[in-house]
Coordinates of C-alpha atoms in Angstrom, one line a residue:
Chain W
M1 CA -20.6 -89.3 173.5
A2 CA -22.4 -92.9 172.5
D3 CA -19.6 -95.7 172.9
Y4 CA -17.9 -97.4 169.9
R5 CA -14.9 -99.8 169.4
W6 CA -12.4 -100.6 166.7
D7 CA -11.9 -103.7 165.7
A8 CA -8.6 -103.6 164.4
A9 CA -8.6 -107.3 162.8
A10 CA -11.6 -106.8 161.3
G11 CA -11.3 -102.9 160.5
R12 CA -14.8 -101.9 161.7
Y13 CA -15.9 -100.2 164.5
R14 CA -18.1 -101.6 167.5
D15 CA -21.1 -100.1 168.8
A16 CA -21.8 -100.5 172.8
G17 CA -23.5 -103.3 172.2
G18 CA -20.6 -105.7 170.6
R19 CA -22.7 -105.3 167.0
Y20 CA -20.8 -104.1 163.7
V21 CA -21.2 -100.5 162.7
A22 CA -22.4 -101.5 159.7
D23 CA -20.0 -100.3 156.6
G24 CA -23.1 -98.1 154.7
V25 CA -23.3 -96.1 158.3
V26 CA -20.0 -95.3 158.6
R27 CA -19.4 -94.2 155.3
A28 CA -22.8 -92.3 155.4
A29 CA -21.1 -90.4 157.9
V30 CA -18.2 -89.6 155.8
D31 CA -20.5 -88.7 153.0
A32 CA -22.1 -86.4 155.2
L33 CA -18.9 -84.3 156.2
L34 CA -18.0 -84.1 152.9
D35 CA -21.5 -82.3 152.0
D36 CA -20.8 -80.3 154.6
G37 CA -17.1 -79.6 153.1
T38 CA -18.8 -79.1 150.3
L39 CA -21.2 -76.0 151.9
R40 CA -18.0 -73.9 153.2
L41 CA -15.7 -74.7 149.8
Q42 CA -19.1 -73.8 148.0
A43 CA -19.0 -70.6 150.6
L44 CA -15.7 -69.8 150.1
S45 CA -15.6 -69.1 146.6
A46 CA -18.9 -67.3 146.4
R47 CA -16.6 -64.6 149.1
L48 CA -14.0 -65.1 145.6
A49 CA -16.6 -64.1 143.2
T50 CA -17.9 -60.9 145.0
G51 CA -14.5 -59.6 145.1
T52 CA -14.7 -60.0 149.4
L53 CA -12.2 -62.2 149.8
A54 CA -8.5 -62.5 147.8
L55 CA -7.8 -64.8 145.7
A56 CA -4.3 -65.7 148.5
E57 CA -6.8 -65.1 151.1
W58 CA -9.1 -68.1 149.6
Q59 CA -6.8 -70.6 148.2
Q60 CA -5.4 -70.3 152.1
A61 CA -8.5 -71.2 153.5
M62 CA -9.8 -73.6 150.4
A63 CA -6.2 -75.1 152.0
V64 CA -6.7 -74.9 156.0
E65 CA -10.5 -76.7 155.2
L66 CA -9.3 -79.5 152.2
K67 CA -6.8 -80.4 155.6
R68 CA -9.5 -81.7 158.0
I69 CA -12.0 -83.1 155.3
H70 CA -8.5 -85.4 154.4
L71 CA -7.9 -85.9 158.2
V72 CA -11.1 -86.4 159.4
V73 CA -12.6 -89.0 156.6
G74 CA -8.9 -90.9 157.1
T75 CA -8.7 -91.2 160.5
A76 CA -12.9 -92.7 160.1
A77 CA -11.1 -95.0 157.6
H78 CA -8.5 -96.3 159.9
G79 CA -10.3 -96.3 162.9
G80 CA -10.1 -92.5 165.0
W81 CA -8.2 -90.6 166.8
A82 CA -6.9 -93.2 169.4
H83 CA -5.3 -95.3 166.1
M84 CA -3.4 -92.9 164.1
A85 CA -0.2 -93.5 164.1
P86 CA 2.8 -90.3 162.6
A87 CA 2.8 -93.2 159.1
D88 CA -0.7 -92.9 159.3
Y89 CA -0.8 -88.4 159.2
G90 CA 2.1 -88.7 156.6
W91 CA 0.0 -91.4 154.3
I92 CA -2.8 -88.1 154.6
G93 CA -0.7 -85.7 153.8
Q94 CA 0.8 -86.8 150.7
R95 CA -2.8 -87.4 149.2
L96 CA -3.8 -84.0 150.4
R97 CA -0.1 -82.4 149.1
A98 CA -1.3 -84.3 145.6
Q99 CA -4.7 -81.9 146.3
Y100 CA -2.6 -78.5 146.8
V101 CA -1.0 -79.0 143.5
Y102 CA -4.5 -79.3 142.2
L103 CA -5.8 -76.2 144.3
Q104 CA -2.6 -74.0 143.3
A105 CA -3.6 -74.8 139.5
F106 CA -7.5 -74.1 140.2
A107 CA -6.1 -70.6 141.7
A108 CA -3.7 -69.6 139.1
Q109 CA -6.5 -70.0 136.7
V110 CA -8.5 -67.8 139.0
A111 CA -5.7 -65.3 138.3
S112 CA -4.8 -65.6 135.0
G113 CA -8.7 -65.8 133.7
A114 CA -8.5 -68.8 132.1
Q115 CA -11.2 -69.8 135.2
P116 CA -14.7 -67.9 134.7
L117 CA -15.3 -66.2 138.2
D118 CA -19.4 -67.6 137.5
G119 CA -20.7 -70.8 139.6
R120 CA -18.3 -73.1 137.9
V121 CA -15.5 -71.9 140.4
A122 CA -18.5 -73.3 143.0
A123 CA -18.8 -76.2 141.0
R124 CA -15.2 -77.1 140.8
A125 CA -14.4 -76.4 144.7
E126 CA -17.2 -79.2 145.1
L127 CA -15.4 -82.0 143.5
Y128 CA -12.2 -80.9 146.3
A129 CA -14.2 -81.2 148.8
Q130 CA -15.9 -84.8 147.3
A131 CA -11.6 -86.0 146.3
G132 CA -11.9 -86.5 150.8
R133 CA -14.0 -89.9 148.6
A134 CA -11.2 -90.9 148.1
T135 CA -9.1 -90.5 150.7
F136 CA -11.2 -93.1 153.2
E137 CA -11.7 -95.3 150.9
E138 CA -7.6 -95.6 149.4
L139 CA -6.7 -96.1 153.6
R140 CA -9.8 -98.8 154.3
R141 CA -8.0 -100.4 150.8
R142 CA -4.5 -100.1 152.4
D143 CA -5.0 -101.2 155.4
M144 CA -6.9 -103.9 153.9
R145 CA -4.2 -104.8 153.0
L146 CA -2.0 -104.9 155.9
R147 CA -4.2 -107.4 157.2
G148 CA -4.0 -109.3 154.4
V149 CA -7.0 -109.1 152.2
T150 CA -6.4 -110.4 149.4
E151 CA -9.8 -109.4 146.8
A152 CA -12.2 -105.9 146.7
R153 CA -15.3 -105.3 144.4
R154 CA -16.5 -101.8 143.9
G155 CA -20.0 -101.9 145.0
L156 CA -22.9 -99.9 143.6
H157 CA -25.0 -97.6 145.7
A158 CA -28.0 -95.2 145.6
A159 CA -26.4 -92.7 143.3
E160 CA -26.8 -92.2 140.0
H161 CA -23.7 -94.1 138.0
C162 CA -21.8 -93.5 134.9
A163 CA -20.2 -96.4 133.3
G164 CA -17.1 -96.7 133.6
C165 CA -18.5 -97.9 137.6
V166 CA -20.5 -99.5 136.2
G167 CA -18.2 -101.4 134.1
A168 CA -16.1 -101.9 137.2
A169 CA -18.8 -103.2 139.5
A170 CA -19.5 -105.5 136.6
Q171 CA -16.4 -107.3 137.2
G172 CA -16.8 -108.7 140.4
W173 CA -14.6 -109.4 142.7
Q174 CA -10.8 -108.7 141.7
P175 CA -7.7 -108.9 143.4
L176 CA -6.9 -106.0 145.8
D177 CA -5.2 -103.9 143.7
E178 CA -6.8 -104.5 140.2
V179 CA -10.4 -103.0 141.5
P180 CA -9.3 -98.5 140.3
P181 CA -10.0 -96.4 143.2
I182 CA -13.0 -94.0 143.7
G183 CA -12.7 -91.0 141.3
A184 CA -11.7 -93.1 138.4
F185 CA -13.9 -93.0 136.0
E186 CA -16.4 -90.4 134.7
C187 CA -17.9 -88.9 138.0
R188 CA -14.5 -88.0 139.6
S189 CA -15.0 -87.2 142.7
R190 CA -18.4 -86.9 143.1
C191 CA -17.7 -90.7 142.8
R192 CA -20.6 -92.7 145.6
C193 CA -19.5 -96.4 144.7
T194 CA -17.8 -98.1 147.5
L195 CA -14.7 -100.9 147.9
Q196 CA -16.4 -104.1 149.6
Y197 CA -12.9 -106.6 150.5
R198 CA -11.9 -110.5 151.0
T199 CA -10.0 -112.9 151.6
R200 CA -10.0 -115.4 148.6
A201 CA -12.9 -117.9 149.5
E202 CA -14.7 -115.8 152.6
E203 CA -17.7 -113.6 153.0
A204 CA -17.7 -110.4 151.8
A205 CA -16.2 -107.9 154.9
Chain K
M1 CA -15.3 -54.1 140.3
L2 CA -16.2 -55.3 136.5
W3 CA -19.5 -56.3 134.1
P4 CA -20.0 -59.9 133.3
D5 CA -18.6 -58.3 129.9
G6 CA -15.8 -56.7 131.6
R7 CA -16.4 -53.0 131.3
A8 CA -15.6 -51.5 134.5
A9 CA -18.8 -50.4 136.8
G10 CA -18.7 -46.9 138.2
P11 CA -18.7 -46.5 141.9
G12 CA -22.5 -45.1 141.1
A13 CA -23.3 -49.1 140.2
V14 CA -21.9 -50.7 143.0
G15 CA -22.9 -48.0 145.6
L16 CA -26.4 -48.5 143.5
L17 CA -26.1 -52.0 143.8
A18 CA -25.1 -52.2 147.6
A19 CA -27.8 -49.5 148.7
K20 CA -30.4 -52.6 147.7
G21 CA -29.1 -54.4 151.1
V22 CA -29.2 -58.3 148.2
G23 CA -24.9 -57.8 148.4
I24 CA -23.3 -57.5 144.6
V25 CA -24.4 -61.0 143.1
A26 CA -26.9 -62.1 145.2
S27 CA -30.2 -61.2 143.6
P28 CA -31.2 -62.7 140.5
R29 CA -33.1 -59.2 138.9
L30 CA -30.3 -57.3 139.3
P31 CA -26.7 -57.7 137.1
K32 CA -23.6 -60.0 138.2
L33 CA -20.9 -57.4 139.2
L34 CA -17.0 -59.6 139.8
P35 CA -13.9 -58.6 140.9
T36 CA -11.4 -57.1 139.4
R37 CA -8.1 -59.0 138.8
A38 CA -6.3 -55.8 141.1
Q39 CA -9.3 -57.0 143.3
L40 CA -8.1 -60.2 143.3
G41 CA -4.6 -60.0 144.1
P42 CA -2.1 -62.6 143.7
A43 CA -2.4 -66.7 143.7
I44 CA 0.0 -67.8 145.5
A45 CA 2.8 -70.0 144.0
W46 CA 3.7 -72.9 146.6
S47 CA 7.1 -73.8 146.0
D48 CA 7.9 -77.9 146.5
A49 CA 9.1 -76.9 150.5
D50 CA 6.2 -75.4 150.6
L51 CA 3.9 -77.8 149.6
D52 CA 5.7 -79.8 151.5
Q53 CA 5.1 -78.0 155.0
L54 CA 1.1 -77.4 154.4
A55 CA 0.5 -81.1 153.9
T56 CA 2.6 -81.9 157.0
I57 CA -0.4 -83.0 159.9
G58 CA 0.6 -82.2 163.2
P59 CA -1.2 -81.3 166.6
A60 CA -2.5 -77.8 165.8
D61 CA -4.4 -79.7 163.2
V62 CA -5.3 -82.9 164.8
A63 CA -6.9 -79.9 167.5
A64 CA -8.8 -78.6 165.0
A65 CA -10.5 -80.8 163.1
Q66 CA -11.4 -82.5 166.1
A67 CA -13.4 -78.8 166.5
Y68 CA -15.1 -79.4 164.1
R69 CA -18.9 -77.5 163.9
P70 CA -20.7 -78.6 160.9
L71 CA -22.7 -76.2 159.3
T72 CA -25.6 -77.5 157.5
A73 CA -29.0 -77.1 159.3
D74 CA -30.1 -79.9 158.3
P75 CA -31.1 -82.5 160.9
R76 CA -30.5 -85.6 159.6
Q77 CA -26.5 -84.1 157.9
R78 CA -26.4 -83.6 161.4
A79 CA -26.9 -86.7 163.1
L80 CA -24.9 -88.2 160.9
L81 CA -22.3 -86.5 161.7
A82 CA -22.0 -86.3 165.5
L83 CA -22.2 -89.8 164.8
L84 CA -18.9 -89.3 162.9
A85 CA -17.7 -88.2 166.1
D86 CA -18.2 -90.6 167.7
L87 CA -16.9 -93.0 165.9
L88 CA -13.5 -90.6 165.4
H89 CA -13.4 -91.3 169.4
A90 CA -13.3 -94.8 169.3
Q91 CA -11.0 -97.0 172.0
E92 CA -9.5 -100.5 170.8
D93 CA -11.9 -103.4 171.1
G94 CA -10.8 -105.7 173.4
S95 CA -13.7 -108.8 172.9
G96 CA -12.3 -110.3 170.2

């Protein structure tokens, strides 16, 4: 296992040589987890659509996978398992609870027939996995606020961008809490943007 | 099982598709059958207390998350997931 350290003051990982691990590398690892989670949720949804998994079993299994996804990405944002306190688990749990409310509505729509059991089920399930990205970014924002960081901006990356994200990125540096969260625009939880941070008059973190 | 237009598929059709060995929906050349509502069963209606309990993260949840095994076969994705697992075991940095 490679030896990484968590620099709590900076809110960043360091490698064995003491160099910071680039934020983009950490986010790529988080994105890989979300994409793997997508595969899992799509597989569950395929079993639902073929009648090999009952709706209640699907709902429970989705809930288990969502907990794993949000827990892992939230922990990645906060420096790893060794740095998680009960309050951090509670913060993630609140986000998870909101996802469970959405999941319950999703299941009710499947039961009523309002949600057709076709490819749209798997597409909708994907959004639940990808919603972990917002948990990662919002936990980072919470921690940056606690560190006294005052400003953030939206970073666009190699992806197709919706108009909302392009407009938000064009705003540049804004007060920390005025930058819209990941998932706030048309691309919803598929948003691949990042939030970047600085304290006024300093360079980007 | 149901045909996509809502008609019930008889046991002969289900058996024929299953005998093809391709599963009920796996082949694009065969019509897709959908489960009936009876086969799906009801959704779970979680109460507020259920939701609170479900969303509570305890040691067993942490242990399950730490035991995560990737599903993807993509080497790059697997490498990134291995990196993530290593990052999650980061210790406090004492150099600063």
